[in-house]
mmCIF file of C-alpha atoms in Angstrom:
data_model
loop_
_atom_site.group_PDB
_atom_site.id
_atom_site.type_symbol
_atom_site.label_atom_id
_atom_site.label_comp_id
_atom_site.label_asym_id
_atom_site.label_seq_id
_atom_site.Cartn_x
_atom_site.Cartn_y
_atom_site.Cartn_z
ATOM 1 C CA ASP A 1 -10.484 -3.483 -20.062
ATOM 2 C CA ALA A 2 -10.784 0.186 -19.429
ATOM 3 C CA GLY A 3 -10.334 1.018 -23.077
ATOM 4 C CA ILE A 4 -7.106 3.075 -22.825
ATOM 5 C CA THR A 5 -4.838 3.520 -25.856
ATOM 6 C CA GLN A 6 -1.548 5.222 -25.797
ATOM 7 C CA SER A 7 0.207 6.370 -28.927
ATOM 8 C CA PRO A 8 2.930 6.006 -30.048
ATOM 9 C CA ARG A 9 4.127 2.953 -28.199
ATOM 10 C CA HIS A 10 7.726 3.748 -28.986
ATOM 11 C CA LYS A 11 9.401 6.939 -29.970
ATOM 12 C CA VAL A 12 13.022 8.137 -30.544
ATOM 13 C CA THR A 13 13.559 11.778 -30.779
ATOM 14 C CA GLU A 14 16.442 14.236 -30.618
ATOM 15 C CA THR A 15 17.186 16.726 -27.848
ATOM 16 C CA GLY A 16 15.404 19.938 -28.374
ATOM 17 C CA THR A 17 12.556 18.684 -30.484
ATOM 18 C CA PRO A 18 8.868 18.847 -29.432
ATOM 19 C CA VAL A 19 7.107 15.676 -28.629
ATOM 20 C CA THR A 20 3.378 14.880 -28.034
ATOM 21 C CA LEU A 21 2.064 11.659 -26.524
ATOM 22 C CA ARG A 22 -1.599 10.792 -26.784
ATOM 23 C CA CYS A 23 -3.841 8.995 -24.371
ATOM 24 C CA HIS A 24 -7.288 8.031 -25.665
ATOM 25 C CA GLN A 25 -10.096 6.500 -23.550
ATOM 26 C CA THR A 26 -13.363 5.102 -24.664
ATOM 27 C CA GLU A 27 -15.440 5.154 -21.424
ATOM 28 C CA ASN A 28 -15.836 8.881 -20.584
ATOM 29 C CA HIS A 29 -13.975 8.743 -17.343
ATOM 30 C CA ARG A 30 -13.482 12.188 -15.786
ATOM 31 C CA TYR A 31 -10.033 11.818 -14.234
ATOM 32 C CA MET A 32 -6.950 11.132 -16.331
ATOM 33 C CA TYR A 33 -3.300 11.067 -15.358
ATOM 34 C CA TRP A 34 0.217 11.032 -16.914
ATOM 35 C CA TYR A 35 2.955 9.262 -15.022
ATOM 36 C CA ARG A 36 6.461 8.532 -15.862
ATOM 37 C CA GLN A 37 8.333 5.383 -14.680
ATOM 38 C CA ASP A 38 12.045 5.218 -14.137
ATOM 39 C CA PRO A 39 14.085 2.508 -12.386
ATOM 40 C CA GLY A 40 14.196 3.117 -8.616
ATOM 41 C CA HIS A 41 11.513 5.773 -8.749
ATOM 42 C CA GLY A 42 8.243 3.826 -9.239
ATOM 43 C CA LEU A 43 5.627 5.897 -10.958
ATOM 44 C CA ARG A 44 5.788 9.718 -10.608
ATOM 45 C CA LEU A 45 2.814 11.968 -11.413
ATOM 46 C CA ILE A 46 3.508 14.504 -14.193
ATOM 47 C CA HIS A 47 0.044 16.107 -14.677
ATOM 48 C CA TYR A 48 -3.595 15.149 -14.134
ATOM 49 C CA SER A 49 -6.996 16.229 -15.357
ATOM 50 C CA TYR A 50 -10.318 16.314 -13.573
ATOM 51 C CA GLY A 51 -12.382 17.298 -16.602
ATOM 52 C CA VAL A 52 -12.237 18.984 -19.989
ATOM 53 C CA LYS A 53 -9.830 21.863 -19.823
ATOM 54 C CA ASP A 54 -9.239 21.237 -16.097
ATOM 55 C CA THR A 55 -5.676 20.153 -15.417
ATOM 56 C CA ASP A 56 -3.158 20.462 -12.628
ATOM 57 C CA LYS A 57 0.528 19.754 -11.984
ATOM 58 C CA GLY A 58 1.938 16.719 -10.401
ATOM 59 C CA GLU A 59 5.273 16.253 -8.634
ATOM 60 C CA VAL A 60 7.510 16.220 -11.749
ATOM 61 C CA SER A 61 5.732 18.699 -14.077
ATOM 62 C CA ASP A 62 8.696 20.871 -15.175
ATOM 63 C CA GLY A 63 9.236 20.610 -18.894
ATOM 64 C CA TYR A 64 5.821 19.123 -19.597
ATOM 65 C CA SER A 65 2.450 20.496 -20.605
ATOM 66 C CA VAL A 66 -0.892 18.916 -21.055
ATOM 67 C CA SER A 67 -4.197 19.559 -22.848
ATOM 68 C CA ARG A 68 -7.602 18.075 -22.615
ATOM 69 C CA SER A 69 -10.025 19.548 -25.165
ATOM 70 C CA LYS A 70 -12.250 16.383 -25.198
ATOM 71 C CA THR A 71 -13.135 13.912 -22.462
ATOM 72 C CA GLU A 72 -11.530 11.069 -24.300
ATOM 73 C CA ASP A 73 -8.173 12.589 -25.136
ATOM 74 C CA PHE A 74 -5.328 13.668 -22.772
ATOM 75 C CA LEU A 75 -2.220 14.916 -24.539
ATOM 76 C CA LEU A 76 1.242 15.290 -22.948
ATOM 77 C CA THR A 77 3.667 17.627 -24.658
ATOM 78 C CA LEU A 78 7.408 17.841 -24.134
ATOM 79 C CA GLU A 79 8.028 21.349 -25.480
ATOM 80 C CA SER A 80 11.821 20.778 -25.975
ATOM 81 C CA ALA A 81 12.815 17.219 -25.173
ATOM 82 C CA THR A 82 15.848 16.548 -22.978
ATOM 83 C CA SER A 83 17.735 13.350 -22.257
ATOM 84 C CA SER A 84 16.437 13.411 -18.755
ATOM 85 C CA GLN A 85 12.977 12.905 -20.176
ATOM 86 C CA THR A 86 13.925 9.503 -21.516
ATOM 87 C CA SER A 87 11.483 7.315 -19.719
ATOM 88 C CA VAL A 88 8.366 5.098 -20.028
ATOM 89 C CA TYR A 89 5.215 7.226 -19.943
ATOM 90 C CA PHE A 90 1.933 5.847 -18.649
ATOM 91 C CA CYS A 91 -1.533 7.278 -18.987
ATOM 92 C CA ALA A 92 -4.216 6.296 -16.417
ATOM 93 C CA ILE A 93 -7.851 6.867 -15.747
ATOM 94 C CA LYS A 94 -9.661 6.719 -12.473
ATOM 95 C CA GLU A 95 -12.607 4.487 -12.347
ATOM 96 C CA TRP A 96 -14.927 6.264 -9.986
ATOM 97 C CA THR A 97 -16.381 3.876 -7.437
ATOM 98 C CA GLY A 98 -18.337 6.188 -5.209
ATOM 99 C CA THR A 99 -15.555 7.465 -3.014
ATOM 100 C CA GLY A 100 -12.674 9.126 -4.800
ATOM 101 C CA TYR A 101 -9.940 7.890 -2.633
ATOM 102 C CA ASN A 102 -10.929 4.209 -3.037
ATOM 103 C CA SER A 103 -11.193 4.356 -6.844
ATOM 104 C CA PRO A 104 -8.772 2.228 -8.800
ATOM 105 C CA LEU A 105 -6.496 3.457 -11.540
ATOM 106 C CA HIS A 106 -6.464 1.686 -14.914
ATOM 107 C CA PHE A 107 -3.361 2.148 -17.018
ATOM 108 C CA GLY A 108 -2.527 2.108 -20.618
ATOM 109 C CA ASN A 109 0.446 -0.021 -21.900
ATOM 110 C CA GLY A 110 2.806 2.907 -21.929
ATOM 111 C CA THR A 111 4.921 4.807 -24.313
ATOM 112 C CA ARG A 112 8.714 4.228 -24.315
ATOM 113 C CA LEU A 113 10.357 7.539 -25.191
ATOM 114 C CA THR A 114 14.062 7.880 -25.910
ATOM 115 C CA VAL A 115 15.663 11.244 -26.275
ATOM 116 C CA THR A 116 19.126 11.133 -27.939
ATOM 117 C CA THR B 1 6.135 15.699 0.107
ATOM 118 C CA GLN B 2 4.531 12.361 0.631
ATOM 119 C CA LEU B 3 6.708 9.373 -0.039
ATOM 120 C CA LEU B 4 6.197 5.626 -0.063
ATOM 121 C CA GLU B 5 9.231 3.427 0.461
ATOM 122 C CA GLN B 6 9.057 -0.205 -0.612
ATOM 123 C CA SER B 7 11.366 -3.020 0.535
ATOM 124 C CA PRO B 8 13.025 -4.973 -0.633
ATOM 125 C CA GLN B 9 13.729 -3.477 -3.998
ATOM 126 C CA PHE B 10 14.542 -6.854 -5.566
ATOM 127 C CA LEU B 11 13.657 -10.355 -4.530
ATOM 128 C CA SER B 12 14.633 -13.621 -6.212
ATOM 129 C CA ILE B 13 13.246 -16.712 -4.568
ATOM 130 C CA GLN B 14 12.509 -20.360 -5.373
ATOM 131 C CA GLU B 15 9.009 -21.669 -6.193
ATOM 132 C CA GLY B 16 7.194 -22.593 -3.023
ATOM 133 C CA GLU B 17 8.837 -20.090 -0.718
ATOM 134 C CA ASN B 18 7.014 -17.438 1.131
ATOM 135 C CA LEU B 19 7.802 -13.727 0.987
ATOM 136 C CA THR B 20 6.697 -10.373 2.318
ATOM 137 C CA VAL B 21 6.952 -6.951 0.710
ATOM 138 C CA TYR B 22 6.673 -3.804 2.706
ATOM 139 C CA CYS B 23 5.432 -0.333 1.894
ATOM 140 C CA ASN B 24 6.195 2.349 4.433
ATOM 141 C CA SER B 25 5.553 6.068 4.880
ATOM 142 C CA SER B 26 5.553 8.788 7.462
ATOM 143 C CA SER B 27 2.275 10.095 5.999
ATOM 144 C CA VAL B 28 -1.296 8.906 6.607
ATOM 145 C CA PHE B 29 -3.176 7.732 3.527
ATOM 146 C CA SER B 30 -6.926 7.505 3.006
ATOM 147 C CA SER B 31 -6.449 4.170 1.343
ATOM 148 C CA LEU B 32 -3.710 2.087 -0.058
ATOM 149 C CA GLN B 33 -3.634 0.104 -3.223
ATOM 150 C CA TRP B 34 -1.316 -2.662 -4.533
ATOM 151 C CA TYR B 35 -0.589 -3.147 -8.283
ATOM 152 C CA ARG B 36 1.300 -5.764 -10.166
ATOM 153 C CA GLN B 37 3.046 -4.854 -13.413
ATOM 154 C CA GLU B 38 4.446 -7.214 -16.130
ATOM 155 C CA PRO B 39 6.975 -6.216 -18.756
ATOM 156 C CA GLY B 40 5.588 -4.074 -21.508
ATOM 157 C CA GLU B 41 2.273 -3.497 -19.720
ATOM 158 C CA GLY B 42 0.787 -1.002 -17.412
ATOM 159 C CA PRO B 43 0.197 -1.770 -13.684
ATOM 160 C CA VAL B 44 -2.954 -3.750 -12.798
ATOM 161 C CA LEU B 45 -4.799 -3.307 -9.546
ATOM 162 C CA LEU B 46 -4.668 -6.170 -7.085
ATOM 163 C CA VAL B 47 -6.411 -4.826 -4.090
ATOM 164 C CA THR B 48 -7.450 -1.676 -2.143
ATOM 165 C CA VAL B 49 -7.264 -1.444 1.606
ATOM 166 C CA VAL B 50 -9.115 1.377 3.400
ATOM 167 C CA THR B 51 -9.474 0.788 7.111
ATOM 168 C CA GLY B 52 -6.480 0.762 9.552
ATOM 169 C CA GLY B 53 -5.659 -2.839 10.429
ATOM 170 C CA GLU B 54 -7.566 -4.212 7.469
ATOM 171 C CA VAL B 55 -6.502 -7.587 6.050
ATOM 172 C CA LYS B 56 -7.517 -8.738 2.589
ATOM 173 C CA LYS B 57 -6.765 -12.043 0.983
ATOM 174 C CA LEU B 58 -6.553 -12.761 -2.757
ATOM 175 C CA LYS B 59 -5.782 -16.484 -3.167
ATOM 176 C CA ARG B 60 -2.157 -16.946 -1.934
ATOM 177 C CA LEU B 61 -1.693 -13.103 -1.483
ATOM 178 C CA THR B 62 -2.480 -11.440 1.821
ATOM 179 C CA PHE B 63 -2.516 -7.676 2.173
ATOM 180 C CA GLN B 64 -2.575 -5.709 5.382
ATOM 181 C CA PHE B 65 -2.969 -2.020 6.086
ATOM 182 C CA GLY B 66 -1.243 -0.685 9.185
ATOM 183 C CA ASP B 67 -3.271 0.408 12.143
ATOM 184 C CA ALA B 68 -2.137 4.020 11.577
ATOM 185 C CA ARG B 69 -2.759 3.831 7.857
ATOM 186 C CA LYS B 70 0.875 4.720 7.189
ATOM 187 C CA ASP B 71 2.168 1.374 5.992
ATOM 188 C CA SER B 72 1.109 -1.814 4.276
ATOM 189 C CA SER B 73 2.431 -5.239 3.576
ATOM 190 C CA LEU B 74 1.941 -7.912 0.964
ATOM 191 C CA HIS B 75 2.603 -11.550 1.889
ATOM 192 C CA ILE B 76 2.752 -14.294 -0.811
ATOM 193 C CA THR B 77 2.450 -17.859 0.376
ATOM 194 C CA ALA B 78 4.080 -20.630 -1.708
ATOM 195 C CA ALA B 79 5.209 -18.295 -4.527
ATOM 196 C CA GLN B 80 4.813 -19.519 -8.082
ATOM 197 C CA PRO B 81 6.615 -18.372 -11.289
ATOM 198 C CA GLY B 82 3.346 -16.702 -12.304
ATOM 199 C CA ASP B 83 3.846 -14.236 -9.388
ATOM 200 C CA THR B 84 6.926 -12.817 -11.037
ATOM 201 C CA GLY B 85 6.566 -9.126 -11.726
ATOM 202 C CA LEU B 86 6.886 -5.642 -10.315
ATOM 203 C CA TYR B 87 4.730 -4.929 -7.298
ATOM 204 C CA LEU B 88 3.796 -1.345 -6.558
ATOM 205 C CA CYS B 89 1.937 0.141 -3.638
ATOM 206 C CA ALA B 90 0.042 3.412 -4.106
ATOM 207 C CA GLY B 91 -1.367 5.686 -1.432
ATOM 208 C CA SER B 92 -4.380 7.908 -1.981
ATOM 209 C CA ALA B 93 -3.430 11.454 -1.257
ATOM 210 C CA GLY B 94 -6.843 12.948 -1.601
ATOM 211 C CA THR B 95 -9.550 12.753 -4.247
ATOM 212 C CA TYR B 96 -7.245 13.153 -7.181
ATOM 213 C CA LYS B 97 -3.719 12.088 -6.355
ATOM 214 C CA TYR B 98 -2.112 8.706 -5.895
ATOM 215 C CA ILE B 99 1.489 8.493 -4.688
ATOM 216 C CA PHE B 100 3.325 5.374 -5.813
ATOM 217 C CA GLY B 101 6.000 3.458 -3.995
ATOM 218 C CA THR B 102 9.391 2.707 -5.465
ATOM 219 C CA GLY B 103 8.452 -0.855 -6.492
ATOM 220 C CA THR B 104 9.596 -4.361 -5.607
ATOM 221 C CA ARG B 105 10.736 -6.551 -8.406
ATOM 222 C CA LEU B 106 9.974 -10.222 -7.706
ATOM 223 C CA LYS B 107 11.377 -13.152 -9.549
ATOM 224 C CA VAL B 108 10.188 -16.620 -8.696
ATOM 225 C CA LEU B 109 12.375 -19.388 -10.016
ATOM 226 C CA ALA B 110 10.837 -22.794 -11.031
#
């Protein structure tokens, strides 16, 4: 158990409202990720973080921002939610095993977001 | 843009049958991982393959990394209902990034 908690687990919101999803980890891992999962697309990377206040964009970052003010928390914000952002969002941490490219990802249980 | 294509997208088989899932790309990856995901949960790592041509076995599951490190396969022998789930391959695109495949949804009928 990598000690990853996502909140909320489910959320319904209206188009145009801001939404923040939280990922909390208990093991001080440096690398954290936000992915979205949609049918037929697998998991697509939104943003990732490689340390406190160090973040970078993934392949589908438009409309999303992130913040990491503490090692244990990685926040994903939808500034103005749209229906195309209806998805399941997963947070992940990388468990460093000595070589970065071999290291496994551990995922939280996801947040199901519906934008109406 | 690096892409990983998985095939088939869906697979429904009877208990005891064998199956193979493929993960293909035109890009070279440093390593490739396979994950299984069950409903309502996040993906869980099954295996990591690193060397071209590498074969790893996990009970009835056999994973192979292509010689050129552009593709991989997952073979399940004598599938069981407990193997049901979404299988995802993921390629390491450097120190930070992992590119995920489109997924194969497997259903094993008792």
